Amino acid sequence: MDEKRNETERKSGTTEQQKKRPVHAESGTAERQRKRPVHAESGRTEQKRKREGRAESGTAERQVRTENRAPVRKRNPEMMRLQRERELRRRLMIFGGCAALLVCVLIGAFALRRKGASSGGTERADAAAETAANQGQEAAAANAGDGTAQGTAEGTAAPAGNADPAGQQTAGQASAASAASPVKTADEPQLAYTSDEGDVYFTSDPAYSQKISILGTGDNIIHEALYQNAATEDGGYDFSPYYRLVRPYIEEADIATVNQEAPLASQLFDVSGYPHFNSPVQVADELAATGFDVLNLANNHILDQGESGLVASLDYLSENGIPYCGAYYDSDDMMTPRIIEKNGIRAAFVGFVNWTNVDPTDETQGQLIWNSDEEMVKTAIENAKSAADIVVVHVHWGEENEEPLTEEMTYLAQKMADWGADLILGNHTHVVQKMRILRRESDGKLVPVQFGGGNFLSGQKERAHLLSILTTADFAKNPDSGDVVCTGLHVRPIVTHYEGDRKNVCIYPLADYNDELAAQHGVKDFENETMTTEYLWDLIHEEIPEQFLVS
């Protein structure tokens, strides 16, 4: 029976266990089916409502944004073209600025190479364009300067807004200088000064074929020991040994001039030294024999023997055919330029003084032109310029024994250059001072300035007072146009040597002076200072730009 029941159950496909499971499954399924359709339907309905709500909300929001949006503008073709042009111009400006910067860097590099070569005394680079100076000395000054350059190589600007003595210069002067200066040629010209804007050179142009050299130096002061040791048995004086070693350089110049720091009135008064000098007339004879063509008398000692001593000096020079400047018989004589012509070039000489040790008392005897009388200084320079190609100015100025330049010196130097001076030879301080190149404001021409030449010859007892220079300026003239320009400047240092109490006096070129001679110098007997060539060269290098020095 059991087997039949089981068979029956198998045929029906159910067992007891299976009977129970389907009931449970069916019940669970039914339950799930009762729950799920309702839940699913309700969920789908809810999601549908949310989607439709979002859609409607989004549509409404987009509709609101669309309604609030400004109407789209149509692009104006002309406006687009202008925008493109502006963008193109902007890019071109950026490109141009970069190109200009690159060019400035290259020019600066070449200028530095040239400057480094000149300061080291080696051959300069061939590149680097000549540019005008700011200077401001310049030069402000040699400058200088340090000019400097003008000038001012190479200093403080002159009160009138001109270039300083270092060779530095204003922008207006730079423009005039660039337009006026002749173009350089393949012949390498001499460096005049270096400014922030570049190197400035002296003219080198074959068209300027007529040439002349003018030499100036320091003060010729005959102290008592010097004329005593130059005395001869016949009651005269022989000063030739004093000048013999520098005579060839003085004779070499086409024109040479010197400041005679004392009256030459031994025919009236006894010879004397400091403080009231009176030099033997043989001094004038020896200066002329040494090669000096013009003696300047504008200095603070010229009235040491009064007006009569001054007039006696003029008489002797006039009677012996020795040209002079800086002191005159009267106003008519003062306005008569002293002119020397060489190689077709006329050079006029004038002289001015800051003060004299003895005040003038008789205005009818002897005339001087004072630095403070600017109108008279200007008139004298312009008058000389109207009669000559070159004006050489002797000027006595500055503070004795002081190397620094005074404001009066820098100011008056630029003024005189602007009024027409072509070479300025300053003295009085008894020490070597700055050598600078200025630019004339009107035509941009270069004007060398020796602010202080030291003592050409003296019996002073300090080392610095025994150092001096021979300054030679070269000029050239264009015979077709008549224009004259400065083409170079050369400075040769010299030293007065003596032994004991001013014995064996002789002026030596510093290049030929050695330590053995220096050790014998008598200065050690006065100030307990030993002379050395190193000391002398250090003073020179402090004041004279390297490119001007010659041996």
Coordinates of C-alpha atoms in Angstrom, one line a residue:
M1 CA 0.0 0.0 0.0
D2 CA 2.8 2.2 0.9
E3 CA 4.5 1.6 -2.4
K4 CA 1.3 2.4 -4.3
R5 CA 0.9 5.6 -2.3
N6 CA 4.4 6.6 -3.1
E7 CA 4.0 5.8 -6.7
T8 CA 0.8 7.8 -6.8
E9 CA 2.6 10.7 -5.1
R10 CA 5.5 10.5 -7.6
K11 CA 3.1 10.6 -10.5
S12 CA 1.3 13.5 -9.1
G13 CA 4.8 15.1 -8.7
T14 CA 4.4 15.9 -5.1
T15 CA 5.6 14.7 -1.9
E16 CA 4.7 15.6 1.6
Q17 CA 7.5 18.0 1.7
Q18 CA 6.7 19.4 -1.6
K19 CA 3.1 19.9 -0.6
K20 CA 4.2 22.0 2.3
R21 CA 6.8 24.0 0.2
P22 CA 4.4 25.1 -2.6
V23 CA 2.0 26.2 -0.1
H24 CA 4.6 28.3 1.6
A25 CA 6.0 29.5 -1.7
E26 CA 2.6 30.2 -3.1
S27 CA 1.7 32.0 0.0
G28 CA 4.9 34.0 0.0
T29 CA 4.6 34.7 -3.7
A30 CA 1.1 35.7 -3.4
E31 CA 2.0 37.9 -0.5
R32 CA 4.9 39.4 -2.4
Q33 CA 2.7 39.8 -5.5
R34 CA 0.1 41.5 -3.4
K35 CA 2.7 43.9 -2.0
R36 CA 5.1 44.5 -4.9
P37 CA 2.7 45.5 -7.6
V38 CA 1.1 48.0 -5.4
H39 CA 4.6 49.3 -4.2
A40 CA 6.1 49.3 -7.7
E41 CA 3.1 50.9 -9.2
S42 CA 3.0 53.5 -6.6
G43 CA 6.8 54.1 -6.8
R44 CA 6.7 54.4 -10.6
T45 CA 3.8 56.7 -10.4
E46 CA 5.7 58.9 -7.8
Q47 CA 8.9 58.9 -9.9
K48 CA 6.9 59.8 -13.0
R49 CA 5.2 62.7 -11.2
K50 CA 8.7 63.9 -10.0
R51 CA 10.2 63.7 -13.5
E52 CA 7.2 65.4 -15.0
G53 CA 7.3 68.0 -12.3
R54 CA 11.1 68.6 -12.9
A55 CA 10.5 68.8 -16.6
E56 CA 7.7 71.2 -16.2
S57 CA 9.8 73.2 -13.7
G58 CA 12.9 73.2 -16.0
T59 CA 10.8 74.2 -18.9
A60 CA 9.3 77.0 -17.0
E61 CA 12.7 78.1 -15.7
R62 CA 14.2 78.0 -19.2
Q63 CA 11.3 79.9 -20.4
V64 CA 11.8 82.5 -17.7
R65 CA 15.6 82.7 -18.5
T66 CA 14.9 82.9 -22.2
E67 CA 12.4 85.7 -21.6
N68 CA 14.8 87.6 -19.4
R69 CA 17.9 87.2 -21.7
A70 CA 18.9 90.2 -23.7
P71 CA 18.4 89.8 -27.4
V72 CA 21.5 88.5 -29.2
R73 CA 23.4 91.2 -31.0
K74 CA 24.5 90.7 -34.5
R75 CA 28.3 91.2 -34.9
N76 CA 29.3 94.4 -36.6
P77 CA 31.9 93.6 -39.3
E78 CA 33.5 97.0 -39.0
M79 CA 33.9 96.6 -35.2
M80 CA 35.4 93.1 -35.8
R81 CA 37.9 94.6 -38.3
L82 CA 38.9 97.3 -35.8
Q83 CA 39.4 94.8 -33.0
R84 CA 41.6 92.7 -35.3
E85 CA 43.7 95.8 -36.2
R86 CA 44.1 96.7 -32.5
E87 CA 45.2 93.2 -31.7
L88 CA 47.7 93.3 -34.6
R89 CA 49.1 96.6 -33.5
R90 CA 49.4 95.4 -29.9
R91 CA 51.4 92.4 -31.1
L92 CA 53.6 94.5 -33.3
M93 CA 54.3 96.9 -30.4
I94 CA 55.4 93.9 -28.2
F95 CA 57.6 92.6 -31.0
G96 CA 59.1 96.1 -31.6
G97 CA 59.8 96.5 -27.9
C98 CA 61.6 93.2 -27.6
A99 CA 63.7 94.0 -30.7
A100 CA 64.6 97.4 -29.3
L101 CA 65.6 95.9 -26.0
L102 CA 67.8 93.4 -27.8
V103 CA 69.5 96.2 -29.8
C104 CA 70.1 98.2 -26.6
V105 CA 71.7 95.1 -24.9
L106 CA 74.0 94.5 -27.9
I107 CA 75.1 98.2 -28.1
G108 CA 75.7 98.2 -24.3
A109 CA 77.9 95.1 -24.6
F110 CA 80.0 96.7 -27.4
A111 CA 80.3 99.9 -25.5
L112 CA 81.5 98.1 -22.4
R113 CA 84.1 96.3 -24.5
R114 CA 85.3 99.5 -25.9
K115 CA 85.4 101.2 -22.5
G116 CA 87.3 98.4 -20.9
A117 CA 89.8 98.3 -23.7
S118 CA 90.5 102.1 -23.5
S119 CA 90.8 102.1 -19.7
G120 CA 93.3 99.3 -19.9
G121 CA 95.5 101.0 -22.4
T122 CA 94.8 98.3 -25.1
E123 CA 93.4 98.6 -28.6
R124 CA 89.7 99.5 -28.5
A125 CA 87.0 97.5 -30.2
D126 CA 85.9 98.7 -33.6
A127 CA 82.2 98.4 -32.8
A128 CA 80.0 100.5 -30.5
A129 CA 78.3 103.5 -32.2
E130 CA 79.1 107.0 -31.0
T131 CA 76.2 108.4 -29.0
A132 CA 75.6 111.8 -27.4
A133 CA 76.0 112.3 -23.7
N134 CA 73.2 113.0 -21.1
Q135 CA 76.0 114.7 -18.1
G136 CA 75.8 115.0 -16.9
Q137 CA 79.9 116.3 -15.8
E138 CA 79.7 116.1 -18.4
A139 CA 81.8 115.6 -17.1
A140 CA 81.1 115.9 -16.5
A141 CA 84.3 116.5 -17.0
A142 CA 86.7 114.0 -17.4
N143 CA 85.8 113.1 -16.7
A144 CA 85.1 112.0 -16.9
G145 CA 85.0 111.3 -15.9
D146 CA 83.8 109.8 -14.1
G147 CA 83.2 113.2 -18.4
T148 CA 82.5 113.0 -18.1
A149 CA 82.6 114.3 -21.6
Q150 CA 81.2 116.3 -21.9
G151 CA 81.9 115.9 -22.1
T152 CA 81.6 115.9 -18.2
A153 CA 84.2 112.8 -18.5
E154 CA 83.7 112.4 -16.0
G155 CA 81.1 116.1 -11.5
T156 CA 78.4 118.5 -10.8
A157 CA 76.4 120.2 -13.5
A158 CA 77.2 123.8 -14.3
P159 CA 74.5 126.2 -12.9
A160 CA 73.4 127.2 -16.4
G161 CA 72.3 123.7 -17.2
N162 CA 75.4 123.0 -19.3
A163 CA 77.7 120.0 -19.4
D164 CA 79.9 119.4 -16.4
P165 CA 83.7 119.4 -16.6
A166 CA 83.8 115.6 -16.5
G167 CA 82.4 115.7 -20.0
Q168 CA 78.8 115.0 -19.0
Q169 CA 76.1 117.1 -20.9
T170 CA 72.4 117.8 -21.2
A171 CA 70.2 116.2 -23.8
G172 CA 70.0 119.5 -25.7
Q173 CA 73.7 119.7 -25.9
A174 CA 73.9 116.1 -27.0
S175 CA 71.6 116.8 -29.9
A176 CA 73.6 119.8 -31.0
A177 CA 76.8 117.8 -30.7
S178 CA 75.6 114.9 -32.7
A179 CA 74.5 117.2 -35.5
A180 CA 77.7 119.3 -35.5
S181 CA 80.5 116.8 -35.1
P182 CA 82.0 115.6 -38.4
V183 CA 81.6 111.9 -39.2
K184 CA 84.4 109.6 -38.0
T185 CA 86.5 107.9 -40.7
A186 CA 88.4 104.6 -40.8
D187 CA 91.3 106.3 -39.0
E188 CA 90.6 105.4 -35.4
P189 CA 89.9 108.7 -33.6
Q190 CA 91.0 109.4 -30.0
L191 CA 88.6 108.8 -27.2
A192 CA 87.5 112.2 -25.7
Y193 CA 85.4 110.9 -22.8
T194 CA 82.9 108.2 -21.9
S195 CA 79.4 109.0 -20.7
D196 CA 76.4 106.8 -19.7
E197 CA 75.3 107.0 -23.3
G198 CA 78.6 105.8 -24.8
D199 CA 82.0 106.9 -26.0
V200 CA 82.6 110.4 -27.5
Y201 CA 85.6 110.8 -29.9
F202 CA 87.6 113.7 -31.2
T203 CA 87.1 114.4 -34.9
S204 CA 89.1 112.4 -37.4
D205 CA 88.1 113.6 -40.9
P206 CA 90.5 113.8 -43.9
A207 CA 88.7 116.9 -45.1
Y208 CA 90.3 118.8 -42.1
S209 CA 93.7 118.8 -43.7
Q210 CA 95.4 121.8 -42.1
K211 CA 96.7 120.9 -38.7
I212 CA 98.2 122.7 -35.6
S213 CA 99.3 121.7 -32.1
I214 CA 99.1 124.0 -29.1
L215 CA 101.0 123.2 -25.9
G216 CA 100.3 124.6 -22.4
T217 CA 101.6 123.8 -19.0
G218 CA 101.7 124.9 -15.4
D219 CA 103.1 127.9 -13.5
N220 CA 106.6 129.1 -14.0
I221 CA 107.6 130.3 -10.5
I222 CA 111.2 131.4 -9.8
H223 CA 111.7 131.1 -6.1
E224 CA 114.7 132.8 -4.5
A225 CA 116.8 129.7 -4.4
L226 CA 116.2 129.1 -8.1
Y227 CA 117.5 132.4 -9.3
Q228 CA 120.4 132.4 -6.8
N229 CA 121.6 129.0 -8.1
A230 CA 121.2 130.2 -11.7
A231 CA 123.4 133.3 -11.1
T232 CA 126.5 133.6 -13.3
E233 CA 129.8 135.3 -12.6
D234 CA 129.0 138.2 -14.9
G235 CA 126.0 139.2 -12.9
G236 CA 123.5 137.6 -15.1
Y237 CA 121.4 134.4 -14.9
D238 CA 121.5 131.1 -16.8
F239 CA 118.2 129.2 -16.5
S240 CA 118.8 126.9 -19.5
P241 CA 119.8 123.8 -17.4
Y242 CA 116.4 123.9 -15.7
Y243 CA 114.4 123.4 -19.0
R244 CA 116.9 121.4 -21.1
L245 CA 115.1 118.0 -20.8
V246 CA 111.7 119.2 -21.7
R247 CA 112.8 121.7 -24.4
P248 CA 112.4 119.2 -27.3
Y249 CA 108.7 118.6 -26.4
I250 CA 108.0 122.3 -26.2
E251 CA 109.8 123.1 -29.5
E252 CA 107.9 120.2 -31.1
A253 CA 104.5 122.0 -30.7
D254 CA 103.5 124.5 -33.3
I255 CA 102.6 127.0 -30.6
A256 CA 103.6 126.8 -26.9
T257 CA 102.4 129.0 -24.0
V258 CA 103.2 129.2 -20.3
N259 CA 102.0 131.2 -17.3
Q260 CA 104.8 133.4 -16.0
E261 CA 103.9 133.6 -12.3
A262 CA 105.6 136.9 -11.5
P263 CA 106.5 140.3 -12.9
L264 CA 109.6 140.6 -15.0
A265 CA 110.8 144.0 -13.7
S266 CA 114.4 143.4 -12.6
Q267 CA 115.3 146.5 -14.7
L268 CA 113.4 148.6 -12.1
F269 CA 113.5 146.6 -8.8
D270 CA 115.7 144.0 -7.2
V271 CA 114.9 140.4 -7.9
S272 CA 112.9 138.7 -5.2
G273 CA 111.0 135.6 -4.3
Y274 CA 108.1 134.8 -2.1
P275 CA 105.9 136.5 -1.0
H276 CA 106.4 139.5 -3.4
F277 CA 108.1 138.1 -6.5
N278 CA 110.1 139.9 -9.1
S279 CA 111.8 137.6 -11.6
P280 CA 114.9 138.4 -13.6
V281 CA 114.2 139.4 -17.2
Q282 CA 116.5 136.6 -18.2
V283 CA 113.6 134.2 -17.3
A284 CA 111.6 135.6 -20.2
D285 CA 114.6 135.2 -22.5
E286 CA 115.0 131.6 -21.5
L287 CA 111.3 130.7 -21.9
A288 CA 111.4 132.1 -25.4
A289 CA 114.6 130.2 -26.2
T290 CA 113.0 127.0 -24.8
G291 CA 110.2 127.3 -27.4
F292 CA 107.4 129.2 -25.7
D293 CA 105.7 131.6 -28.1
V294 CA 103.3 133.4 -25.7
L295 CA 103.7 134.3 -22.0
N296 CA 100.6 134.7 -19.9
L297 CA 100.7 137.3 -17.1
A298 CA 97.2 137.0 -15.7
N299 CA 98.0 135.7 -12.2
N300 CA 97.8 136.7 -8.6
H301 CA 101.5 137.8 -8.4
I302 CA 101.6 140.1 -11.4
L303 CA 101.1 143.2 -9.2
D304 CA 103.6 142.1 -6.6
Q305 CA 105.7 145.2 -7.7
G306 CA 102.7 147.4 -8.3
E307 CA 101.4 148.8 -11.6
S308 CA 104.9 150.1 -12.4
G309 CA 106.3 146.5 -12.2
L310 CA 103.5 145.3 -14.5
V311 CA 104.2 148.0 -17.0
A312 CA 107.9 147.3 -16.9
S313 CA 107.2 143.7 -17.6
L314 CA 105.1 144.6 -20.7
D315 CA 107.8 147.0 -21.9
Y316 CA 110.5 144.3 -21.7
L317 CA 108.4 141.7 -23.5
S318 CA 107.3 144.2 -26.2
E319 CA 110.8 145.5 -26.8
N320 CA 112.2 141.9 -27.2
G321 CA 109.4 140.7 -29.4
I322 CA 107.9 138.2 -26.9
P323 CA 104.1 138.0 -27.2
Y324 CA 102.1 138.1 -24.0
C325 CA 98.5 138.0 -22.9
G326 CA 96.5 138.5 -19.6
A327 CA 97.9 141.9 -18.7
Y328 CA 97.7 145.0 -20.8
Y329 CA 98.7 148.7 -21.0
D330 CA 95.1 150.0 -21.3
S331 CA 91.6 149.1 -22.5
D332 CA 92.6 149.5 -26.2
D333 CA 95.5 147.1 -25.7
M334 CA 93.2 144.7 -23.8
M335 CA 90.8 144.5 -26.8
T336 CA 93.6 143.8 -29.3
P337 CA 93.8 140.0 -29.6
R338 CA 97.3 138.4 -29.4
I339 CA 97.3 136.2 -32.6
I340 CA 99.8 133.7 -33.8
E341 CA 99.3 132.0 -37.2
K342 CA 100.8 128.6 -38.0
N343 CA 99.9 126.3 -40.9
G344 CA 97.1 128.5 -42.1
I345 CA 95.4 128.5 -38.7
R346 CA 95.1 131.6 -36.5
A347 CA 95.2 131.2 -32.7
A348 CA 94.3 134.1 -30.4
F349 CA 95.4 134.2 -26.7
V350 CA 93.6 135.9 -23.8
G351 CA 94.0 135.7 -20.0
F352 CA 91.8 136.2 -16.9
V353 CA 92.6 136.3 -13.2
N354 CA 90.6 135.7 -10.0
W355 CA 92.5 138.1 -7.7
T356 CA 95.9 139.6 -7.0
N357 CA 98.0 139.6 -3.9
V358 CA 98.5 143.3 -4.2
D359 CA 95.4 145.4 -4.9
P360 CA 95.6 147.7 -8.0
T361 CA 95.9 151.4 -7.0
D362 CA 96.4 153.2 -10.3
E363 CA 93.8 152.3 -13.0
T364 CA 95.7 154.3 -15.6
Q365 CA 98.7 151.9 -15.5
G366 CA 98.1 148.3 -16.5
Q367 CA 94.9 146.5 -17.0
L368 CA 93.7 143.0 -16.0
I369 CA 90.4 141.2 -16.7
W370 CA 88.9 139.7 -13.6
N371 CA 87.1 136.3 -13.6
S372 CA 84.2 137.9 -11.7
D373 CA 83.5 140.3 -14.6
E374 CA 81.7 137.9 -16.8
E375 CA 80.6 140.5 -19.3
M376 CA 84.2 141.5 -19.9
V377 CA 85.4 137.9 -20.1
K378 CA 82.7 137.2 -22.6
T379 CA 83.6 140.3 -24.7
A380 CA 87.3 139.4 -24.7
I381 CA 86.6 135.9 -25.9
E382 CA 84.1 136.9 -28.5
N383 CA 86.4 139.7 -29.8
A384 CA 89.3 137.2 -30.1
K385 CA 87.0 134.7 -31.8
S386 CA 86.1 137.2 -34.4
A387 CA 89.7 137.6 -35.4
A388 CA 91.0 134.0 -35.2
D389 CA 90.2 130.4 -35.8
I390 CA 91.1 129.2 -32.3
V391 CA 90.8 131.0 -28.9
V392 CA 93.2 129.8 -26.2
V393 CA 92.2 131.0 -22.7
H394 CA 94.6 131.3 -19.7
V395 CA 92.7 131.5 -16.5
H396 CA 93.9 131.8 -12.9
W397 CA 91.4 130.3 -10.5
G398 CA 90.7 127.7 -7.8
E399 CA 92.1 127.2 -4.2
E400 CA 95.8 126.9 -3.7
N401 CA 97.1 123.5 -2.9
E402 CA 93.7 121.9 -3.4
E403 CA 93.0 119.3 -6.1
P404 CA 89.1 119.4 -5.9
L405 CA 87.5 121.7 -8.4
T406 CA 85.5 124.6 -7.1
E407 CA 82.0 125.5 -8.3
E408 CA 83.4 128.7 -9.8
M409 CA 85.8 126.7 -11.9
T410 CA 83.3 124.3 -13.4
Y411 CA 80.8 127.1 -14.0
L412 CA 83.2 129.5 -15.6
A413 CA 84.8 126.8 -17.7
Q414 CA 81.5 125.9 -19.4
K415 CA 80.6 129.6 -19.8
M416 CA 83.9 130.3 -21.5
A417 CA 83.6 127.3 -23.8
D418 CA 80.1 128.4 -24.8
W419 CA 81.4 132.0 -25.5
G420 CA 84.0 130.6 -27.9
A421 CA 87.0 129.3 -26.1
D422 CA 88.6 126.3 -27.8
L423 CA 91.3 125.4 -25.3
I424 CA 91.3 126.4 -21.6
L425 CA 94.5 126.3 -19.6
G426 CA 93.9 126.8 -15.9
N427 CA 96.4 127.4 -13.2
H428 CA 97.1 128.8 -9.7
T429 CA 96.5 125.8 -7.4
H430 CA 100.2 124.6 -7.7
V431 CA 98.9 121.0 -8.0
V432 CA 97.7 119.0 -11.0
Q433 CA 94.0 119.0 -11.3
K434 CA 91.4 117.4 -13.5
M435 CA 91.7 117.2 -17.3
R436 CA 88.3 117.3 -18.9
I437 CA 86.6 117.7 -22.2
L438 CA 83.5 120.1 -22.5
R439 CA 81.1 120.5 -25.4
R440 CA 80.2 123.9 -26.7
E441 CA 76.4 124.4 -26.5
S442 CA 76.0 126.2 -29.8
D443 CA 77.9 123.9 -32.1
G444 CA 78.7 120.8 -30.1
K445 CA 82.5 121.2 -30.6
L446 CA 84.8 119.6 -28.0
V447 CA 86.8 122.0 -25.8
P448 CA 89.7 120.6 -23.7
V449 CA 90.1 122.0 -20.2
Q450 CA 93.3 121.8 -18.1
F451 CA 91.8 122.9 -14.8
G452 CA 95.2 122.9 -13.1
G453 CA 98.6 122.3 -14.6
G454 CA 100.6 122.3 -11.3
N455 CA 104.0 124.0 -11.2
F456 CA 106.0 123.8 -14.5
L457 CA 109.0 125.0 -12.5
S458 CA 109.2 126.0 -8.9
G459 CA 111.4 125.7 -5.8
Q460 CA 108.5 124.6 -3.5
K461 CA 109.1 122.1 -0.8
E462 CA 106.1 119.7 -1.1
R463 CA 106.1 116.7 -3.4
A464 CA 102.8 117.4 -5.0
H465 CA 103.9 121.0 -5.9
L466 CA 106.8 119.6 -7.9
L467 CA 104.6 117.7 -10.3
S468 CA 103.2 119.2 -13.6
I469 CA 102.1 118.4 -17.1
L470 CA 102.7 119.4 -20.7
T471 CA 99.2 119.6 -22.3
T472 CA 99.1 119.5 -26.1
A473 CA 95.8 119.9 -28.0
D474 CA 95.6 119.2 -31.7
F475 CA 93.4 121.2 -34.0
A476 CA 92.5 120.8 -37.7
K477 CA 90.9 123.1 -40.2
N478 CA 88.8 122.3 -43.3
P479 CA 90.3 124.7 -45.9
D480 CA 87.1 124.6 -47.9
S481 CA 84.6 125.5 -45.1
G482 CA 87.1 127.3 -42.8
D483 CA 85.7 125.1 -39.9
V484 CA 88.2 124.2 -37.1
V485 CA 87.8 121.3 -34.7
C486 CA 89.9 119.7 -31.9
T487 CA 91.3 116.4 -33.1
G488 CA 93.1 115.1 -30.0
L489 CA 94.7 115.8 -26.6
H490 CA 98.0 114.5 -25.2
V491 CA 99.3 115.0 -21.6
R492 CA 102.9 114.4 -20.7
P493 CA 103.6 114.4 -16.9
I494 CA 106.8 116.1 -15.8
V495 CA 108.5 116.6 -12.4
T496 CA 110.9 119.3 -11.1
H497 CA 114.0 117.6 -9.6
Y498 CA 116.5 119.2 -7.3
E499 CA 119.0 118.2 -4.7
G500 CA 119.8 119.7 -1.3
D501 CA 118.6 123.4 -1.2
R502 CA 117.4 123.6 -4.8
K503 CA 120.7 122.6 -6.4
N504 CA 121.0 120.8 -9.8
V505 CA 117.5 121.8 -10.7
C506 CA 116.0 120.2 -13.8
I507 CA 112.6 119.4 -15.1
Y508 CA 112.3 115.7 -16.1
P509 CA 109.7 113.9 -18.1
L510 CA 108.1 111.6 -15.6
A511 CA 108.5 108.7 -17.9
D512 CA 112.3 109.2 -17.7
Y513 CA 112.4 109.8 -14.0
N514 CA 113.4 106.7 -11.9
D515 CA 113.5 105.8 -8.2
E516 CA 117.3 106.3 -8.0
L517 CA 116.8 109.9 -8.9
A518 CA 113.8 110.2 -6.7
A519 CA 115.7 109.0 -3.7
Q520 CA 118.2 111.9 -4.2
H521 CA 115.4 114.5 -4.4
G522 CA 116.0 117.4 -1.9
V523 CA 112.3 117.5 -0.8
K524 CA 113.2 115.0 1.9
D525 CA 115.3 117.7 3.6
F526 CA 112.3 120.0 4.0
E527 CA 109.2 118.0 4.7
N528 CA 110.6 114.6 5.7
E529 CA 108.9 113.2 2.6
T530 CA 110.7 110.9 0.3
M531 CA 110.0 111.4 -3.4
T532 CA 109.0 108.2 -5.3
T533 CA 107.8 107.6 -8.8
E534 CA 104.9 105.6 -7.5
Y535 CA 103.6 108.6 -5.6
L536 CA 103.9 110.9 -8.6
W537 CA 102.2 108.4 -11.0
D538 CA 99.4 107.9 -8.4
L539 CA 98.7 111.6 -8.5
I540 CA 98.6 111.7 -12.2
H541 CA 96.3 108.8 -12.6
E542 CA 93.9 110.4 -10.1
E543 CA 93.5 113.4 -12.3
I544 CA 94.3 112.6 -15.9
P545 CA 92.2 110.1 -17.9
E546 CA 94.4 107.3 -19.2
Q547 CA 93.6 107.9 -22.9
F548 CA 95.4 111.3 -22.8
L549 CA 98.6 110.2 -21.2
V550 CA 101.8 109.9 -23.3
S551 CA 105.3 109.1 -22.3

